[in-house]
Amino acid sequence: MTMLSVSSVPRVLSLFPLALASLVVVGTVRLFLENCSHPEKIICHSSAIEPPLFSSTNFLSNWSQCNIYDGKWVLDNASRPLYKEEDCPYLANQVTCQRNGRPDSLYQNWRWQPNGCTLPRFDARKLLEILRNKRLMFIGDSIQRSQFQSMVCLLQSVIPDGKKSIHRAPSMKIFKAEDFNATVVFYWAPFIVESNSDHAVKHTVHKRLVKLDSIEKHSQHWKGVDVLVFESYVWWMYSPLINATNGTPYIVEEYKVTTAYELALRTWANWIDTNINPQTQKVFFTSSSPTHLWSWEWRTGSDENCFNETYPIEGSYWGSGSSIDIMKTVTDVLHEMKIKVNFLNITQLSEYRKDGHTSVYTERRGKLLTSEQRSNPKTTADCIHWCLPGVPDTWNEILYAHLLHNSYNNF
Ligand SMILES: *[C@@H]1O[C@H](CO)[C@@H](O)[C@H](O)[C@H]1NC(C)=O
Ligand SMILES: *[C@@H]1O[C@H](CO)[C@@H](O)[C@H](O)[C@H]1NC(C)=O
Ligand SMILES: *[C@@H]1O[C@H](CO)[C@@H](O)[C@H](O)[C@H]1NC(C)=O
Ligand SMILES: *[C@@H]1O[C@H](CO)[C@@H](O)[C@H](O)[C@H]1NC(C)=O
Ligand SMILES: *[C@@H]1O[C@H](CO)[C@@H](O)[C@H](O)[C@H]1NC(C)=O
Ligand SMILES: *[C@@H]1O[C@H](CO)[C@@H](O)[C@H](O)[C@H]1NC(C)=O
Ligand SMILES: *[C@@H]1O[C@H](CO)[C@@H](O)[C@H](O)[C@H]1NC(C)=O
């Protein structure tokens, strides 16, 4: 059995275009907008309620009509990046592109501008206040780990030294803001359900085996957590088939990935529906993080990847790496659930960001790419993970907007 680090996933993934090309049809995704008539969205109707902690903002009054996922990237050197790479001590070498030698930095200067409203300005103190005596947990793979790191960087700047800490526990990284008794956790579970890839460092990439009906080993650590953010995608997409078990008797069988994904998601949905108290807990599910592995998809005739890309894609774009079928499975399952799960629909907005990946300015198996490896970007560039500061900061701004909105509803 080959043990590989997470950062080796990109190379493996470059196998999946052929496999997936046939599955992907751009177009018809069912709309799943925020709807204020939902019982948890009372605030949309009752502008009379005075917020307990914060003054009202335009954002909140427009929240109900605004699809925040519909918009464009605008250059905003004045307010972006939200933090400096060198000022955040918690970034892993995998994502510190400037320190790793990336020559351009414009990718840090883009702000997501929805068409019908403006996202609230990220306010670390406000969020820490919302998270006072609470736990926020990100569950998923290395993409999710970067969203965790982004969140920690966004929060840590307002916390003095000695009042913040980060430590590891099995499968977890735990950030604490002492004065607020606020905790932000990353939990490694690349398939959400159990698998043979559950060790955060020593896991097999090639011989994946997923237990579609088993979640207890992980979910025991999610009990009572105030805000849960789930994500799982890229690990499923190695080939169109995946080895899995489902129920008894314990038989390993090859499943179509779309089938396996749905079975796993239903196991998860069932756990959420029976274990979450919607009065005190909030659940989010992040849509797939796009990849930019094949430059011919945005530049006809080219034969490269995200390497050397310094500018977002302009105009409509959807890459074949983002499976519409999986997206539909997620929204269908969420729709059928008893507990309301907020769908963080970050795929489309991140699709434009071919410039945001770590490319060759990253490490692999714990070592920075050598100049020799860098000179061969076609095989070494990582077009799956993102530089920080960067695109995952925007996912957190959106998460922040949701939490701010919820905080008006006694959360
Ligand atoms: C919101 O919910 C109402 C009633 O449930 C429905 O009529 C309306 O179409 C929904 N709007 C959206 C945007 O989903
Ligand atoms: C996600 O957002 C994009 C951009 O607004 C939209 O086109 C798409 O329909 C949304 N998908 C879902 C499932 O809500
Ligand atoms: C933003 O900064 C970049 C590089 O630092 C520069 O090239 C660009 O012209 C600036 N844009 C604006 C609108 O100031
Ligand atoms: C709120 O929405 C209205 C109409 O949709 C728009 O004209 C206005 O600019 C929005 N306000 C903000 C602050 O985005
Ligand atoms: C600190 O936060 C935890 C949740 O993370 C909570 O269980 C505990 O009661 C809090 N402590 C105090 C003193 O409020
Ligand atoms: C499933 O496992 C068998 C036995 O190890 C292996 O031969 C096969 O290639 C695996 N299938 C996939 C899709 O990985
Ligand atoms: C990358 O960009 C640099 C500077 O624009 C250029 O010299 C080089 O040829 C480009 N490399 C590739 C592989 O496109």
XYZ file of C-alpha atoms and ligand atoms in Angstrom:
509
model
C 0.000 0.000 0.000
C 1.424 3.365 -0.968
C 1.299 6.071 1.654
C 1.111 9.488 0.113
C 0.629 12.958 1.456
C -2.396 15.059 0.654
C -0.391 17.265 -1.605
C 0.106 14.394 -4.001
C -3.582 14.360 -4.806
C -3.202 16.788 -7.729
C -1.047 14.440 -9.731
C -3.464 11.624 -9.203
C -6.363 13.833 -10.105
C -4.962 14.745 -13.430
C -6.327 11.351 -14.423
C -9.883 12.372 -13.981
C -10.619 14.534 -17.045
C -11.204 11.588 -19.338
C -13.278 9.852 -16.766
C -15.492 12.791 -16.026
C -15.802 14.592 -19.305
C -18.806 12.506 -20.203
C -20.554 13.076 -16.903
C -20.450 16.821 -16.947
C -23.037 18.899 -18.662
C -23.017 22.593 -17.955
C -26.338 24.150 -17.307
C -29.292 22.941 -15.401
C -28.770 23.150 -11.677
C -31.870 23.649 -9.643
C -31.989 26.980 -7.912
C -31.715 26.768 -4.179
C -31.963 30.292 -2.963
C -32.200 31.577 0.545
C -35.862 31.790 1.366
C -37.084 34.073 4.045
C -40.347 32.239 4.539
C -38.345 29.479 6.209
C -39.030 29.489 9.973
C -35.387 30.240 10.747
C -35.438 33.328 8.584
C -37.976 35.291 10.595
C -35.676 38.275 10.563
C -36.386 38.815 6.911
C -39.991 39.655 7.703
C -39.641 41.455 10.983
C -37.434 44.464 10.586
C -38.824 45.600 13.926
C -36.555 43.218 15.886
C -33.601 45.172 17.201
C -30.379 43.220 16.901
C -28.934 42.407 20.318
C -25.323 43.281 19.609
C -24.841 44.930 16.299
C -26.280 47.803 14.430
C -28.299 47.026 11.365
C -26.546 47.091 8.024
C -27.681 47.466 4.459
C -26.477 43.986 3.858
C -28.995 42.511 6.244
C -31.920 44.457 4.910
C -31.059 43.261 1.406
C -30.193 39.711 2.344
C -33.569 38.279 1.432
C -33.638 39.508 -2.161
C -29.967 39.084 -2.840
C -28.320 36.013 -4.343
C -24.840 36.620 -2.967
C -23.404 33.952 -5.279
C -24.380 35.893 -8.365
C -21.822 38.621 -8.970
C -18.301 39.375 -10.122
C -14.742 39.811 -8.863
C -13.621 43.420 -8.589
C -10.106 44.690 -7.984
C -9.993 46.323 -4.600
C -6.439 47.098 -3.573
C -7.631 49.237 -0.697
C -9.454 46.529 1.233
C -7.828 43.354 -0.065
C -6.141 41.227 1.074
C -7.961 41.041 4.405
C -4.700 40.042 6.113
C -1.079 39.805 5.071
C 0.515 36.461 4.426
C 3.480 37.307 6.648
C 1.255 38.476 9.515
C -0.493 35.146 10.012
C 1.690 32.633 11.850
C -0.803 29.812 11.323
C -0.502 29.363 7.572
C 0.973 26.059 6.374
C 3.819 26.206 3.869
C 1.496 24.577 1.372
C -0.427 27.854 0.908
C 2.117 30.655 1.531
C 2.679 31.342 -2.157
C 4.573 34.635 -1.710
C 7.058 33.115 0.723
C 7.373 30.190 -1.669
C 8.462 32.503 -4.464
C 5.338 33.406 -6.399
C 6.315 36.553 -8.352
C 2.822 38.101 -8.772
C 0.402 39.058 -6.000
C -2.633 40.521 -7.750
C -4.562 37.344 -6.884
C -4.792 38.742 -3.331
C -6.553 41.931 -4.383
C -9.935 40.715 -5.608
C -13.173 41.191 -3.746
C -16.366 39.273 -4.517
C -19.125 41.718 -5.427
C -22.641 40.236 -5.543
C -24.942 41.914 -8.053
C -27.818 42.794 -5.728
C -26.003 43.707 -2.507
C -22.603 43.995 -0.866
C -21.185 41.438 1.539
C -20.759 42.802 5.046
C -17.220 43.903 5.851
C -15.506 41.095 7.739
C -15.258 42.160 11.357
C -13.157 39.760 13.418
C -14.375 41.145 16.748
C -17.999 40.764 15.740
C -17.430 37.185 14.705
C -15.551 36.403 17.918
C -18.487 37.886 19.791
C -20.867 35.640 17.850
C -18.592 32.684 18.628
C -18.244 33.515 22.315
C -18.468 30.282 24.338
C -18.979 28.417 21.081
C -17.231 26.028 18.744
C -16.972 26.376 14.974
C -15.798 23.225 13.209
C -14.692 22.698 9.609
C -14.953 19.063 8.507
C -13.479 17.707 5.292
C -10.247 17.433 3.316
C -7.227 19.658 2.600
C -9.417 22.197 0.805
C -11.453 22.508 3.962
C -8.241 22.775 5.967
C -7.356 25.868 3.958
C -10.724 27.396 4.763
C -9.971 26.686 8.418
C -6.554 28.348 8.114
C -8.111 31.316 6.373
C -10.666 31.690 9.184
C -7.961 31.485 11.836
C -5.932 34.153 10.013
C -8.988 36.378 9.683
C -9.682 36.110 13.407
C -6.238 36.019 14.946
C -5.141 39.549 14.030
C -7.386 41.121 16.673
C -6.275 38.725 19.433
C -3.135 39.634 21.375
C -0.289 37.134 21.751
C -0.764 34.848 24.709
C -4.536 34.929 24.299
C -4.625 32.608 21.307
C -3.287 29.153 20.656
C -3.403 26.315 18.199
C -2.860 22.671 18.961
C -3.303 19.273 17.387
C -5.365 16.359 18.561
C -5.914 13.165 16.550
C -7.704 14.149 13.305
C -8.038 17.714 14.566
C -6.431 21.140 14.676
C -7.850 23.365 17.356
C -7.582 27.158 17.516
C -8.630 28.904 20.711
C -9.336 32.557 21.416
C -9.046 32.603 25.176
C -10.828 35.833 26.100
C -13.853 34.840 24.058
C -13.712 31.158 24.952
C -14.204 30.677 21.200
C -12.861 27.594 19.451
C -12.296 26.991 15.744
C -11.550 23.393 14.787
C -10.501 21.575 11.665
C -11.537 17.909 11.572
C -9.964 15.677 8.908
C -12.572 13.433 7.243
C -12.013 13.599 3.476
C -15.093 11.489 2.667
C -17.106 12.727 5.701
C -18.049 9.073 6.299
C -15.366 6.587 7.397
C -12.679 5.517 4.964
C -9.173 4.131 4.834
C -7.950 7.726 4.324
C -8.900 8.936 7.773
C -5.392 9.345 9.105
C -4.571 13.021 8.575
C -1.060 12.318 7.302
C -0.650 8.633 6.542
C -3.380 7.794 4.121
C -3.616 5.963 0.892
C -4.626 7.831 -2.203
C -4.668 5.000 -4.704
C -6.492 2.255 -2.874
C -9.440 4.149 -1.502
C -12.071 2.303 0.412
C -15.078 4.157 1.768
C -17.576 2.832 4.314
C -20.696 4.492 3.006
C -22.883 3.692 6.004
C -20.363 4.358 8.806
C -20.039 7.765 10.386
C -20.004 7.233 14.146
C -16.217 7.187 14.493
C -16.140 10.776 13.201
C -19.529 12.085 14.220
C -18.958 11.459 17.926
C -16.565 14.442 17.682
C -19.207 16.669 16.080
C -21.823 16.279 18.812
C -22.886 19.550 20.381
C -20.672 21.687 18.138
C -22.387 25.046 17.596
C -21.456 25.658 13.964
C -20.554 22.761 11.656
C -19.203 23.357 8.144
C -18.892 20.265 5.930
C -17.111 19.771 2.623
C -16.175 16.658 0.624
C -15.534 16.383 -3.073
C -12.112 16.030 -4.571
C -11.267 12.705 -2.922
C -14.232 11.086 -4.609
C -13.140 12.144 -8.064
C -10.164 9.892 -8.698
C -12.016 7.672 -11.129
C -15.668 7.084 -12.094
C -15.713 4.042 -9.789
C -14.808 3.749 -6.152
C -14.443 0.766 -3.821
C -16.867 0.926 -0.952
C -18.850 -1.065 1.566
C -22.433 -0.442 2.541
C -24.159 -2.294 5.377
C -23.886 -5.941 6.210
C -22.649 -8.321 5.090
C -19.381 -6.453 4.772
C -18.615 -6.739 1.058
C -16.250 -4.461 -0.866
C -17.798 -3.515 -4.180
C -17.069 -1.007 -6.912
C -19.705 1.748 -6.919
C -20.282 4.511 -9.398
C -18.897 7.604 -7.662
C -22.194 9.452 -8.001
C -24.041 6.561 -6.348
C -21.471 6.197 -3.582
C -21.460 9.942 -2.937
C -25.227 9.982 -2.558
C -25.233 6.994 -0.183
C -22.527 8.630 1.958
C -24.361 11.936 1.970
C -27.562 10.220 3.074
C -25.695 8.577 5.951
C -24.503 12.052 6.912
C -27.958 13.622 6.439
C -29.513 10.999 8.673
C -26.948 11.743 11.377
C -27.590 15.484 11.110
C -31.363 15.039 11.214
C -31.203 12.934 14.370
C -28.422 14.732 16.255
C -28.677 18.448 15.546
C -30.720 20.846 17.612
C -31.650 23.610 15.158
C -32.282 26.027 18.031
C -28.675 25.953 19.169
C -26.671 24.578 16.243
C -26.077 25.678 12.668
C -24.970 23.440 9.806
C -23.343 24.442 6.517
C -22.339 22.415 3.482
C -19.763 23.863 1.093
C -20.113 23.063 -2.602
C -17.151 21.676 -4.536
C -13.988 23.709 -4.843
C -13.132 23.991 -8.545
C -9.849 22.900 -10.110
C -8.011 24.479 -13.040
C -6.073 21.556 -14.430
C -6.643 22.064 -18.148
C -5.998 25.490 -19.665
C -7.743 24.614 -22.941
C -10.994 24.936 -21.067
C -10.514 28.710 -20.750
C -7.958 29.336 -23.509
C -8.747 27.373 -26.630
C -5.726 25.773 -28.187
C -3.475 25.894 -25.114
C -2.244 22.761 -23.405
C -1.226 23.769 -19.895
C -2.821 24.270 -16.503
C -3.174 27.022 -13.888
C 0.562 27.773 -13.903
C 1.380 31.365 -14.867
C -2.256 32.452 -14.580
C -2.365 35.908 -13.000
C -5.874 37.111 -13.800
C -9.378 35.735 -13.158
C -11.499 34.408 -16.006
C -13.856 37.023 -17.374
C -17.245 36.041 -18.738
C -19.172 32.904 -17.978
C -17.171 29.794 -17.202
C -17.660 26.353 -15.709
C -14.806 23.830 -15.738
C -15.386 20.157 -16.385
C -13.793 19.288 -13.033
C -16.890 20.495 -11.182
C -19.485 17.770 -11.395
C -23.019 19.036 -11.928
C -24.306 15.604 -10.918
C -22.618 15.761 -7.512
C -23.833 19.334 -7.017
C -27.367 18.225 -7.791
C -27.063 15.276 -5.402
C -26.012 17.642 -2.628
C -28.834 20.129 -3.192
C -31.406 17.327 -3.564
C -30.346 15.679 -0.305
C -30.209 19.003 1.568
C -33.684 19.800 0.294
C -35.114 16.579 1.725
C -33.595 17.046 5.166
C -35.528 17.872 8.309
C -32.773 20.151 9.592
C -32.078 23.225 7.518
C -28.523 23.099 6.169
C -27.116 26.262 4.600
C -25.571 25.566 1.230
C -22.359 27.573 0.697
C -22.520 27.717 -3.081
C -18.905 28.732 -3.716
C -18.238 26.705 -6.876
C -19.288 29.183 -9.555
C -17.571 32.193 -7.998
C -14.352 30.220 -7.498
C -14.484 28.860 -11.058
C -13.377 32.284 -12.303
C -10.229 32.182 -10.177
C -7.757 30.286 -12.321
C -5.179 32.710 -10.895
C -5.725 31.702 -7.271
C -4.059 28.284 -7.051
C -0.777 27.442 -5.378
C 0.608 26.193 -8.685
C 4.348 25.483 -8.284
C 4.666 27.772 -5.237
C 3.829 25.057 -2.790
C 5.232 21.986 -1.150
C 4.778 18.329 -1.777
C 5.304 15.663 0.871
C 6.535 18.324 3.251
C 9.139 19.820 0.913
C 9.031 22.939 -1.239
C 9.188 22.125 -4.924
C 12.768 22.231 -6.190
C 13.647 24.592 -9.032
C 13.873 21.551 -11.239
C 10.326 20.548 -10.363
C 9.196 24.143 -10.876
C 10.633 24.200 -14.338
C 8.203 21.469 -15.246
C 4.838 22.986 -14.230
C 2.867 20.734 -16.528
C 3.404 17.839 -14.161
C 4.087 19.624 -10.866
C 1.694 22.585 -10.622
C -1.015 22.178 -7.971
C -4.191 23.559 -9.534
C -6.478 22.279 -6.781
C -5.322 24.059 -3.625
C -5.456 27.840 -3.171
C -2.920 30.420 -2.037
C -3.690 32.288 1.195
C -4.613 35.079 1.474
C -6.887 34.238 -1.418
C -10.081 32.636 -2.588
C -10.963 30.725 0.637
C -11.080 34.090 2.460
C -14.123 34.910 0.347
C -15.781 31.627 1.319
C -15.314 32.738 4.925
C -16.727 36.189 4.218
C -19.838 34.420 2.964
C -19.912 32.137 6.002
C -19.522 35.255 8.146
C -22.474 36.885 6.369
C -24.621 33.839 7.205
C -23.512 33.814 10.844
C -24.095 37.533 11.196
C -27.565 37.048 9.778
C -28.232 34.144 12.153
C -27.004 36.137 15.123
C -30.091 38.297 14.782
C -32.135 35.219 15.349
C -30.940 34.565 18.911
C -28.132 32.322 17.825
C -40.016 30.857 -0.936
O -41.006 30.092 -0.311
C -42.324 30.384 -0.758
C -43.316 29.611 0.083
O -42.729 28.468 0.631
C -42.401 30.056 -2.264
O -43.709 30.375 -2.755
C -41.366 30.849 -3.022
O -41.367 30.471 -4.376
C -39.983 30.617 -2.428
N -39.029 31.489 -3.060
C -37.819 31.064 -3.444
C -36.942 32.104 -4.073
O -37.435 29.929 -3.291
C -24.952 28.540 -7.234
O -24.722 29.860 -7.609
C -24.669 30.063 -9.023
C -24.308 31.516 -9.252
O -25.282 32.347 -8.721
C -26.004 29.697 -9.640
O -25.938 29.827 -11.032
C -26.346 28.256 -9.284
O -27.637 27.939 -9.763
C -26.286 28.054 -7.786
N -26.453 26.636 -7.540
C -27.268 26.169 -6.630
C -27.357 24.701 -6.554
O -27.898 26.891 -5.888
C -3.734 47.177 -7.689
O -2.434 46.706 -7.406
C -1.818 46.071 -8.539
C -0.511 45.473 -8.102
O -0.134 45.834 -6.834
C -1.657 47.055 -9.646
O -1.082 46.420 -10.770
C -3.011 47.605 -10.027
O -2.878 48.602 -11.008
C -3.701 48.185 -8.816
N -5.062 48.519 -9.213
C -5.687 49.599 -8.775
C -7.090 49.799 -9.262
O -5.179 50.369 -7.998
C -30.358 46.743 -1.940
O -31.139 46.275 -3.030
C -31.625 47.297 -3.884
C -32.544 46.661 -4.920
O -32.302 45.311 -5.075
C -30.431 48.008 -4.511
O -30.877 49.054 -5.345
C -29.546 48.588 -3.418
O -28.388 49.168 -3.980
C -29.123 47.477 -2.456
N -28.365 48.048 -1.350
C -27.156 47.624 -1.035
C -26.517 48.285 0.115
O -26.562 46.727 -1.624
C -16.544 27.707 26.900
O -17.008 27.201 25.656
C -17.442 25.857 25.697
C -17.836 25.475 24.291
O -16.736 25.534 23.451
C -18.610 25.720 26.645
O -18.980 24.355 26.715
C -18.219 26.227 28.004
O -19.337 26.227 28.845
C -17.687 27.647 27.904
N -17.206 28.093 29.198
C -17.781 29.079 29.859
C -17.125 29.451 31.149
O -18.779 29.666 29.454
C -11.196 -2.058 -6.111
O -10.383 -2.968 -5.427
C -9.871 -3.999 -6.265
C -9.110 -4.951 -5.371
O -8.139 -4.297 -4.617
C -8.978 -3.377 -7.329
O -8.497 -4.384 -8.203
C -9.783 -2.367 -8.120
O -8.946 -1.702 -9.054
C -10.408 -1.340 -7.179
N -11.264 -0.450 -7.927
C -11.142 0.879 -7.901
C -12.146 1.651 -8.678
O -10.256 1.435 -7.278
C 5.225 32.136 -17.789
O 5.294 33.557 -17.819
C 6.580 34.064 -18.029
C 6.522 35.567 -17.883
O 5.416 36.096 -18.545
C 7.047 33.625 -19.417
O 8.359 34.091 -19.636
C 7.037 32.103 -19.492
O 7.338 31.674 -20.813
C 5.667 31.556 -19.115
N 5.758 30.119 -19.023
C 4.858 29.313 -19.522
C 5.109 27.839 -19.358
O 3.863 29.726 -20.078
